[in-house]
XYZ file of C-alpha atoms in Angstrom:
255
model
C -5.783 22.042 -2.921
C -3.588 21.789 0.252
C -0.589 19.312 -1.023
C -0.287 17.275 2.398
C -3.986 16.904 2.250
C -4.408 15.219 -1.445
C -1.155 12.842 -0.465
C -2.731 12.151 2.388
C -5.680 10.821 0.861
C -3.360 9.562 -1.960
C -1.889 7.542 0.717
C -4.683 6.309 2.540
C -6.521 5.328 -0.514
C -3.688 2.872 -1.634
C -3.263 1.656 1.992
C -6.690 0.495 1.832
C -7.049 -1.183 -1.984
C -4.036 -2.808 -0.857
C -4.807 -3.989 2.413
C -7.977 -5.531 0.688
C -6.230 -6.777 -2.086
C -3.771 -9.044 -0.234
C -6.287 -9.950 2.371
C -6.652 -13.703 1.300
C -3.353 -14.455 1.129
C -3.649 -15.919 4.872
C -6.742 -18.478 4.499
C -8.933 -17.427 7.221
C -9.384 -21.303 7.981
C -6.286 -21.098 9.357
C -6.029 -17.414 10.885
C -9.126 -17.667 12.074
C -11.840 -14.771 12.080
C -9.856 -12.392 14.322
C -7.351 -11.893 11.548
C -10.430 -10.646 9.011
C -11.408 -8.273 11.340
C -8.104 -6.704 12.235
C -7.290 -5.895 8.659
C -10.451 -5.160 7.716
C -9.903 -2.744 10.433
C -6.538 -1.388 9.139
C -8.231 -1.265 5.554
C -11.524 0.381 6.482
C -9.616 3.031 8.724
C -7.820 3.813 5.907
C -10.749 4.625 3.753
C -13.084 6.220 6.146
C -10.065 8.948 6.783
C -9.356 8.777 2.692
C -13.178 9.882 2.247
C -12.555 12.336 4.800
C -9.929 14.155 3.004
C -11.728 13.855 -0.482
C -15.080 15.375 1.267
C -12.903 18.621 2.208
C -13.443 19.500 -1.433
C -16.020 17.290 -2.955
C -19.477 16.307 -2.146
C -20.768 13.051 -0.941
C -22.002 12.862 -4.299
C -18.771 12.397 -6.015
C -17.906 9.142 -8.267
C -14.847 8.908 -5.558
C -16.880 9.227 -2.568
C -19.814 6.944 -3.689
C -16.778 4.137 -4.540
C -15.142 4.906 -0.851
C -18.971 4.155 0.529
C -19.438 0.951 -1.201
C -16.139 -0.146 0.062
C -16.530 1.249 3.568
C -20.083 -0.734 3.666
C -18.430 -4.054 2.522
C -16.040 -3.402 5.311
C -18.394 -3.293 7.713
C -20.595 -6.287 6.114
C -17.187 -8.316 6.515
C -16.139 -6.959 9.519
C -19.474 -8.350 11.396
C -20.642 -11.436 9.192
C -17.273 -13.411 8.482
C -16.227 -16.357 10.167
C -13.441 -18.660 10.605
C -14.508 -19.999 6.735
C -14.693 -17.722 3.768
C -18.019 -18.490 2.105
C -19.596 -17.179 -1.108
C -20.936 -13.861 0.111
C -17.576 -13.206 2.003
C -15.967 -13.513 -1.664
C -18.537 -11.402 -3.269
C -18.118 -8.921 -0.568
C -14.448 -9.002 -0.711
C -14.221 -8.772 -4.822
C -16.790 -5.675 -3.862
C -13.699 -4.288 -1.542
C -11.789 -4.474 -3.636
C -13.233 -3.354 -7.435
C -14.782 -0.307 -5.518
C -11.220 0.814 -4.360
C -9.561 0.020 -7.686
C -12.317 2.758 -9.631
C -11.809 4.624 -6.622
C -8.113 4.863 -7.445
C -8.873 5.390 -11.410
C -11.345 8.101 -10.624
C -8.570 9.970 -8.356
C -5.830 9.930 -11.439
C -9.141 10.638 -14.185
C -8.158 7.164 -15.803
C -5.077 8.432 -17.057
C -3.711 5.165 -17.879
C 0.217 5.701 -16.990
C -0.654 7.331 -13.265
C -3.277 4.495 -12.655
C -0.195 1.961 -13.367
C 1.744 4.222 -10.944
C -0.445 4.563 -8.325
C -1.320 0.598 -8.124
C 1.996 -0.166 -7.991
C 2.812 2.220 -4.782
C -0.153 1.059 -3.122
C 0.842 -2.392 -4.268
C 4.443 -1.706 -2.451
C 2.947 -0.237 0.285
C -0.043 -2.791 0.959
C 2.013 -6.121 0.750
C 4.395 -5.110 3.701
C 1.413 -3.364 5.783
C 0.182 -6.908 5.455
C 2.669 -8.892 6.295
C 3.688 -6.544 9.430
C -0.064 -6.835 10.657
C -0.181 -10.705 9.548
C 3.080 -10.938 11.876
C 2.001 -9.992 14.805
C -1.249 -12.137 14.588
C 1.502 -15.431 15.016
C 0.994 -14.525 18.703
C -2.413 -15.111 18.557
C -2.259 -18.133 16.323
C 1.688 -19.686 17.239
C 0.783 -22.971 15.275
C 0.020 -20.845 11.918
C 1.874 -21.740 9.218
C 5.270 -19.073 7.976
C 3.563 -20.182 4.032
C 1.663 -16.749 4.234
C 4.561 -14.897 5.379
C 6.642 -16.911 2.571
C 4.185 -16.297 -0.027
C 3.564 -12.039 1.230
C 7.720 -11.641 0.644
C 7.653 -13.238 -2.861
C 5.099 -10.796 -4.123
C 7.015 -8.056 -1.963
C 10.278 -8.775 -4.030
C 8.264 -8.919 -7.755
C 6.475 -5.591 -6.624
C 10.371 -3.775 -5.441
C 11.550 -5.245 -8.914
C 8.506 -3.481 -10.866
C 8.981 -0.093 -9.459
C 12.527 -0.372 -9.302
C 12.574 -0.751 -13.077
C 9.635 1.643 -13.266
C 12.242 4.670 -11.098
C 14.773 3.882 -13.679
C 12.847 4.197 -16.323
C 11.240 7.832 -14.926
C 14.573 9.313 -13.944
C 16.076 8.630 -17.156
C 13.032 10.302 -19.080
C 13.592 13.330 -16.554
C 17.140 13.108 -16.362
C 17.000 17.644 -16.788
C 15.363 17.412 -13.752
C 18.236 16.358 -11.738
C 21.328 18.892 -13.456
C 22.842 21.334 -11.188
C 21.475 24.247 -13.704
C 17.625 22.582 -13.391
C 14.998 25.393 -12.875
C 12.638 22.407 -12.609
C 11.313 20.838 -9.164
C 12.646 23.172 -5.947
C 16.147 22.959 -7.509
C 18.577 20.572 -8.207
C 19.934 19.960 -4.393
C 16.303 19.534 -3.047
C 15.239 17.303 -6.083
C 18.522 15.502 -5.407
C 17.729 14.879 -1.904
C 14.493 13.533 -2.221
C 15.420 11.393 -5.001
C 17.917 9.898 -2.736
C 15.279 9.096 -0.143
C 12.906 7.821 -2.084
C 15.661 5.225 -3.633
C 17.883 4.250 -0.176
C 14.977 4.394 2.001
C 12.390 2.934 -0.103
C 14.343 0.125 -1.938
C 17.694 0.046 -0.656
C 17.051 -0.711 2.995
C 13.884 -2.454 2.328
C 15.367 -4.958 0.037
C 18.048 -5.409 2.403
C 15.736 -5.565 5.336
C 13.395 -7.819 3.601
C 16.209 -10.726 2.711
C 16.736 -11.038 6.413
C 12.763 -11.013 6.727
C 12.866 -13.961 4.888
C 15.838 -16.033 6.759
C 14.176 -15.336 10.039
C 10.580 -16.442 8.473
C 12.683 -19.792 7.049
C 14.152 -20.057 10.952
C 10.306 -19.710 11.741
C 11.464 -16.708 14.158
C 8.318 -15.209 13.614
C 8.795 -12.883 16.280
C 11.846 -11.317 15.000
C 10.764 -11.340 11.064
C 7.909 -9.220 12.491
C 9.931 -6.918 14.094
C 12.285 -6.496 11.002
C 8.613 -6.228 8.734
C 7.566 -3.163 11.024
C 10.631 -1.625 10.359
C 10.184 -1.879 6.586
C 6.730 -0.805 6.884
C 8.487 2.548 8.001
C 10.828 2.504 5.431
C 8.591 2.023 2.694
C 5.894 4.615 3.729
C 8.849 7.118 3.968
C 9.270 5.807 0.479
C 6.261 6.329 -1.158
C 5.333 9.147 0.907
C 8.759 10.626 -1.065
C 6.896 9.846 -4.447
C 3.244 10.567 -4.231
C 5.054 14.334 -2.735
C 7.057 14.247 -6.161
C 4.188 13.605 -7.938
C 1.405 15.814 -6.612
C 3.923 18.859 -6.249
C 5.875 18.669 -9.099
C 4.258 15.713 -11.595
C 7.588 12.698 -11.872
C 6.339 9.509 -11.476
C 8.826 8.061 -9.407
Protein backbone atom coordinates (compact mmCIF):
# COMPACT_ATOMS: atom_id res chain seq x y z
CA UNK A 1 0.00 0.00 0.00
CA UNK A 2 1.18 3.46 -1.26
CA UNK A 3 2.69 5.11 2.17
CA UNK A 4 1.33 8.79 1.47
CA UNK A 5 -1.96 7.21 0.77
CA UNK A 6 -2.53 5.13 4.24
CA UNK A 7 -1.14 8.50 6.20
CA UNK A 8 -3.32 10.25 4.38
CA UNK A 9 -6.22 8.46 5.47
CA UNK A 10 -4.40 8.05 8.85
CA UNK A 11 -4.64 11.70 8.96
CA UNK A 12 -7.94 12.41 7.84
CA UNK A 13 -9.46 9.82 9.99
CA UNK A 14 -8.11 11.49 13.26
CA UNK A 15 -8.99 14.97 11.88
CA UNK A 16 -12.44 13.90 11.82
CA UNK A 17 -12.93 11.75 15.38
CA UNK A 18 -11.39 14.75 16.65
CA UNK A 19 -13.21 17.42 15.14
CA UNK A 20 -16.37 15.49 16.44
CA UNK A 21 -15.04 14.85 19.62
CA UNK A 22 -14.42 18.46 20.71
CA UNK A 23 -17.46 19.70 18.94
CA UNK A 24 -19.47 20.63 22.17
CA UNK A 25 -17.03 22.36 23.76
CA UNK A 26 -18.67 25.73 22.27
CA UNK A 27 -22.51 25.34 23.43
CA UNK A 28 -24.30 25.85 20.29
CA UNK A 29 -26.77 28.15 22.40
CA UNK A 30 -24.28 30.45 22.25
CA UNK A 31 -22.48 29.86 18.73
CA UNK A 32 -25.43 29.47 17.25
CA UNK A 33 -26.27 26.80 14.44
CA UNK A 34 -23.78 28.16 11.87
CA UNK A 35 -20.93 26.99 14.04
CA UNK A 36 -22.47 23.10 13.93
CA UNK A 37 -22.50 23.20 10.47
CA UNK A 38 -19.07 24.56 9.72
CA UNK A 39 -17.36 21.87 11.71
CA UNK A 40 -19.50 19.39 10.90
CA UNK A 41 -18.29 20.43 7.59
CA UNK A 42 -14.53 20.31 8.44
CA UNK A 43 -15.28 16.84 10.20
CA UNK A 44 -17.40 15.22 7.50
CA UNK A 45 -14.84 16.41 4.72
CA UNK A 46 -12.44 14.74 6.51
CA UNK A 47 -14.13 11.42 6.51
CA UNK A 48 -15.72 11.35 3.16
CA UNK A 49 -11.90 11.81 1.69
CA UNK A 50 -10.68 9.19 4.67
CA UNK A 51 -13.28 6.59 3.09
CA UNK A 52 -11.96 7.53 -0.12
CA UNK A 53 -8.51 6.47 0.52
CA UNK A 54 -9.58 3.23 2.48
CA UNK A 55 -11.95 2.26 -0.68
CA UNK A 56 -8.64 2.31 -2.96
CA UNK A 57 -8.02 -1.07 -1.37
CA UNK A 58 -11.05 -2.25 0.44
CA UNK A 59 -14.61 -2.71 -0.38
CA UNK A 60 -17.55 -0.77 0.76
CA UNK A 61 -18.11 -3.72 2.73
CA UNK A 62 -15.31 -3.30 5.09
CA UNK A 63 -15.83 -2.95 9.10
CA UNK A 64 -13.83 0.55 8.37
CA UNK A 65 -15.91 1.69 5.62
CA UNK A 66 -19.34 0.68 7.12
CA UNK A 67 -18.04 2.82 10.52
CA UNK A 68 -16.91 5.90 8.05
CA UNK A 69 -20.77 5.58 6.58
CA UNK A 70 -22.48 5.69 9.83
CA UNK A 71 -20.46 8.66 10.72
CA UNK A 72 -20.69 10.38 7.35
CA UNK A 73 -24.72 9.85 7.67
CA UNK A 74 -24.79 11.40 11.22
CA UNK A 75 -22.92 14.22 9.63
CA UNK A 76 -25.28 14.88 7.32
CA UNK A 77 -28.37 14.21 9.84
CA UNK A 78 -26.58 17.05 11.98
CA UNK A 79 -25.53 19.07 9.37
CA UNK A 80 -29.38 19.65 8.18
CA UNK A 81 -31.54 19.04 11.45
CA UNK A 82 -29.56 21.02 14.27
CA UNK A 83 -30.45 24.21 15.54
CA UNK A 84 -29.33 26.94 17.68
CA UNK A 85 -30.23 24.27 20.83
CA UNK A 86 -28.73 20.85 21.10
CA UNK A 87 -31.64 18.51 21.78
CA UNK A 88 -31.76 14.77 22.49
CA UNK A 89 -31.43 13.40 18.98
CA UNK A 90 -28.59 15.99 18.25
CA UNK A 91 -26.74 14.15 21.31
CA UNK A 92 -27.58 10.75 20.13
CA UNK A 93 -26.44 11.70 16.75
CA UNK A 94 -23.35 13.28 17.95
CA UNK A 95 -22.33 10.23 20.52
CA UNK A 96 -23.11 8.23 16.98
CA UNK A 97 -20.20 10.64 15.38
CA UNK A 98 -18.31 10.05 17.42
CA UNK A 99 -18.31 6.03 18.69
CA UNK A 100 -18.42 5.22 14.85
CA UNK A 101 -15.04 7.12 14.33
CA UNK A 102 -13.46 5.80 17.52
CA UNK A 103 -14.08 1.75 16.07
CA UNK A 104 -13.23 3.27 12.95
CA UNK A 105 -9.84 4.21 14.37
CA UNK A 106 -9.53 0.67 16.36
CA UNK A 107 -10.39 -1.22 13.24
CA UNK A 108 -7.50 0.77 11.24
CA UNK A 109 -4.66 -0.26 14.05
CA UNK A 110 -6.63 -4.13 14.39
CA UNK A 111 -7.27 -3.15 18.17
CA UNK A 112 -3.80 -3.32 18.97
CA UNK A 113 -4.15 -1.68 22.20
CA UNK A 114 -0.71 0.47 22.37
CA UNK A 115 -1.27 2.02 18.55
CA UNK A 116 -5.03 2.71 19.40
CA UNK A 117 -3.57 4.84 22.53
CA UNK A 118 -1.21 6.37 19.91
CA UNK A 119 -3.35 7.15 17.34
CA UNK A 120 -6.12 8.90 19.76
CA UNK A 121 -3.72 10.87 21.15
CA UNK A 122 -2.39 12.41 17.62
CA UNK A 123 -5.77 12.89 16.51
CA UNK A 124 -6.47 14.22 19.97
CA UNK A 125 -3.39 16.84 19.34
CA UNK A 126 -4.39 17.45 16.09
CA UNK A 127 -8.32 17.88 16.60
CA UNK A 128 -8.22 20.32 19.67
CA UNK A 129 -6.21 23.07 17.72
CA UNK A 130 -8.22 22.39 14.28
CA UNK A 131 -10.99 23.37 16.64
CA UNK A 132 -10.03 26.11 18.20
CA UNK A 133 -8.53 27.71 14.80
CA UNK A 134 -12.06 27.07 13.14
CA UNK A 135 -13.92 28.14 16.55
CA UNK A 136 -11.68 31.44 16.13
CA UNK A 137 -12.62 32.65 13.25
CA UNK A 138 -16.42 32.10 13.98
CA UNK A 139 -15.82 35.31 16.80
CA UNK A 140 -16.43 37.35 13.62
CA UNK A 141 -19.59 36.00 13.16
CA UNK A 142 -20.59 35.93 16.78
CA UNK A 143 -18.19 39.16 18.41
CA UNK A 144 -20.27 38.95 21.74
CA UNK A 145 -19.26 35.06 22.20
CA UNK A 146 -17.68 34.34 25.12
CA UNK A 147 -13.24 33.62 25.02
CA UNK A 148 -14.56 30.49 27.88
CA UNK A 149 -14.48 28.06 24.79
CA UNK A 150 -11.29 29.29 23.57
CA UNK A 151 -10.06 29.15 27.40
CA UNK A 152 -11.37 25.82 27.96
CA UNK A 153 -9.97 24.34 23.97
CA UNK A 154 -6.15 25.57 25.25
CA UNK A 155 -6.41 23.75 28.64
CA UNK A 156 -7.12 20.44 27.01
CA UNK A 157 -4.49 21.53 24.22
CA UNK A 158 -1.74 21.83 27.01
CA UNK A 159 -2.87 18.24 28.95
CA UNK A 160 -2.90 16.61 25.36
CA UNK A 161 1.11 18.33 24.43
CA UNK A 162 1.97 17.02 28.06
CA UNK A 163 0.62 13.33 27.22
CA UNK A 164 2.48 12.89 24.05
CA UNK A 165 5.31 14.74 25.16
CA UNK A 166 5.82 12.15 27.89
CA UNK A 167 4.57 9.49 25.49
CA UNK A 168 7.93 10.75 22.70
CA UNK A 169 10.12 10.38 25.65
CA UNK A 170 9.11 7.40 26.60
CA UNK A 171 9.33 5.89 22.67
CA UNK A 172 12.73 7.37 21.94
CA UNK A 173 14.22 6.01 24.94
CA UNK A 174 12.82 2.39 24.15
CA UNK A 175 14.38 2.99 20.53
CA UNK A 176 17.23 4.84 21.58
CA UNK A 177 19.47 2.19 18.62
CA UNK A 178 17.44 3.82 16.34
CA UNK A 179 18.99 7.12 16.59
CA UNK A 180 23.19 5.98 16.81
CA UNK A 181 25.30 7.11 14.05
CA UNK A 182 26.05 3.18 13.24
CA UNK A 183 21.90 2.51 13.11
CA UNK A 184 21.00 0.30 10.05
CA UNK A 185 17.46 0.93 11.30
CA UNK A 186 14.95 3.67 9.79
CA UNK A 187 16.69 5.48 6.44
CA UNK A 188 19.82 6.01 8.60
CA UNK A 189 20.79 7.78 11.43
CA UNK A 190 20.97 11.52 9.77
CA UNK A 191 17.45 11.09 8.16
CA UNK A 192 15.95 9.49 11.40
CA UNK A 193 17.71 12.36 13.16
CA UNK A 194 16.11 14.91 11.10
CA UNK A 195 12.75 13.90 11.33
CA UNK A 196 12.94 13.33 14.91
CA UNK A 197 13.91 16.87 15.20
CA UNK A 198 10.82 18.01 13.32
CA UNK A 199 8.51 16.14 14.81
CA UNK A 200 9.80 17.54 18.43
CA UNK A 201 10.59 21.58 17.50
CA UNK A 202 7.83 21.81 15.15
CA UNK A 203 5.27 19.82 16.81
CA UNK A 204 5.82 20.75 20.54
CA UNK A 205 8.40 23.24 20.72
CA UNK A 206 6.84 26.04 18.69
CA UNK A 207 3.40 24.99 19.45
CA UNK A 208 3.79 25.22 23.13
CA UNK A 209 5.42 28.40 22.67
CA UNK A 210 2.87 29.61 20.21
CA UNK A 211 0.06 28.40 22.26
CA UNK A 212 1.13 30.46 25.69
CA UNK A 213 0.78 33.59 23.65
CA UNK A 214 -2.63 32.03 22.30
CA UNK A 215 -3.70 32.19 25.60
CA UNK A 216 -2.56 35.95 26.69
CA UNK A 217 -4.18 37.28 23.59
CA UNK A 218 -7.51 35.05 24.36
CA UNK A 219 -7.17 36.62 28.25
CA UNK A 220 -6.74 40.30 26.31
CA UNK A 221 -9.96 38.98 24.46
CA UNK A 222 -7.88 39.79 21.10
CA UNK A 223 -9.70 37.22 19.50
CA UNK A 224 -8.58 38.24 16.27
CA UNK A 225 -4.99 37.88 16.87
CA UNK A 226 -5.24 34.50 19.14
CA UNK A 227 -6.83 33.21 15.90
CA UNK A 228 -4.24 34.15 13.82
CA UNK A 229 -1.50 32.71 16.20
CA UNK A 230 -4.08 29.25 16.44
CA UNK A 231 -3.82 28.94 12.49
CA UNK A 232 -0.33 29.05 12.72
CA UNK A 233 -0.19 26.19 15.22
CA UNK A 234 -2.62 24.32 13.28
CA UNK A 235 0.36 24.26 10.70
CA UNK A 236 2.77 23.43 13.07
CA UNK A 237 1.11 20.64 14.55
CA UNK A 238 -0.05 18.89 11.28
CA UNK A 239 3.67 19.15 10.21
CA UNK A 240 3.97 17.41 13.52
CA UNK A 241 1.97 14.59 13.36
CA UNK A 242 2.25 14.29 9.76
CA UNK A 243 6.23 13.63 10.98
CA UNK A 244 4.85 10.68 13.20
CA UNK A 245 2.09 8.84 11.51
CA UNK A 246 5.26 8.87 8.40
CA UNK A 247 7.50 7.28 11.26
CA UNK A 248 5.06 5.00 12.05
CA UNK A 249 3.59 3.62 8.84
CA UNK A 250 7.19 3.50 7.18
CA UNK A 251 9.24 2.36 9.72
CA UNK A 252 6.82 1.27 12.96
CA UNK A 253 8.16 4.07 16.22
CA UNK A 254 5.43 5.40 17.85
CA UNK A 255 6.45 8.77 18.23
Amino acid sequence: MNDVMIVSEHFLLSLAFAMSLFSIIASSKLTGAGFIKLSTSVAGGSALLALACHLRYASLQSPQAIFLSVYLVASVLIYAFHRDGKNIAMWILWLIQVLSALWAVVVFHNTNTEQIIWALSSAGLLGIVTYAMVLGHWYLVVPKLSEKPLVIATIVLWIIMVLKIGWTGIEVSENADFFTPDTTKGAGYSFNMILLIMRAAWGYLVVGIMSIFSWRLIRMRSIQSATGMLYAMTFFVLVGELMAQYMFFKYGVLF
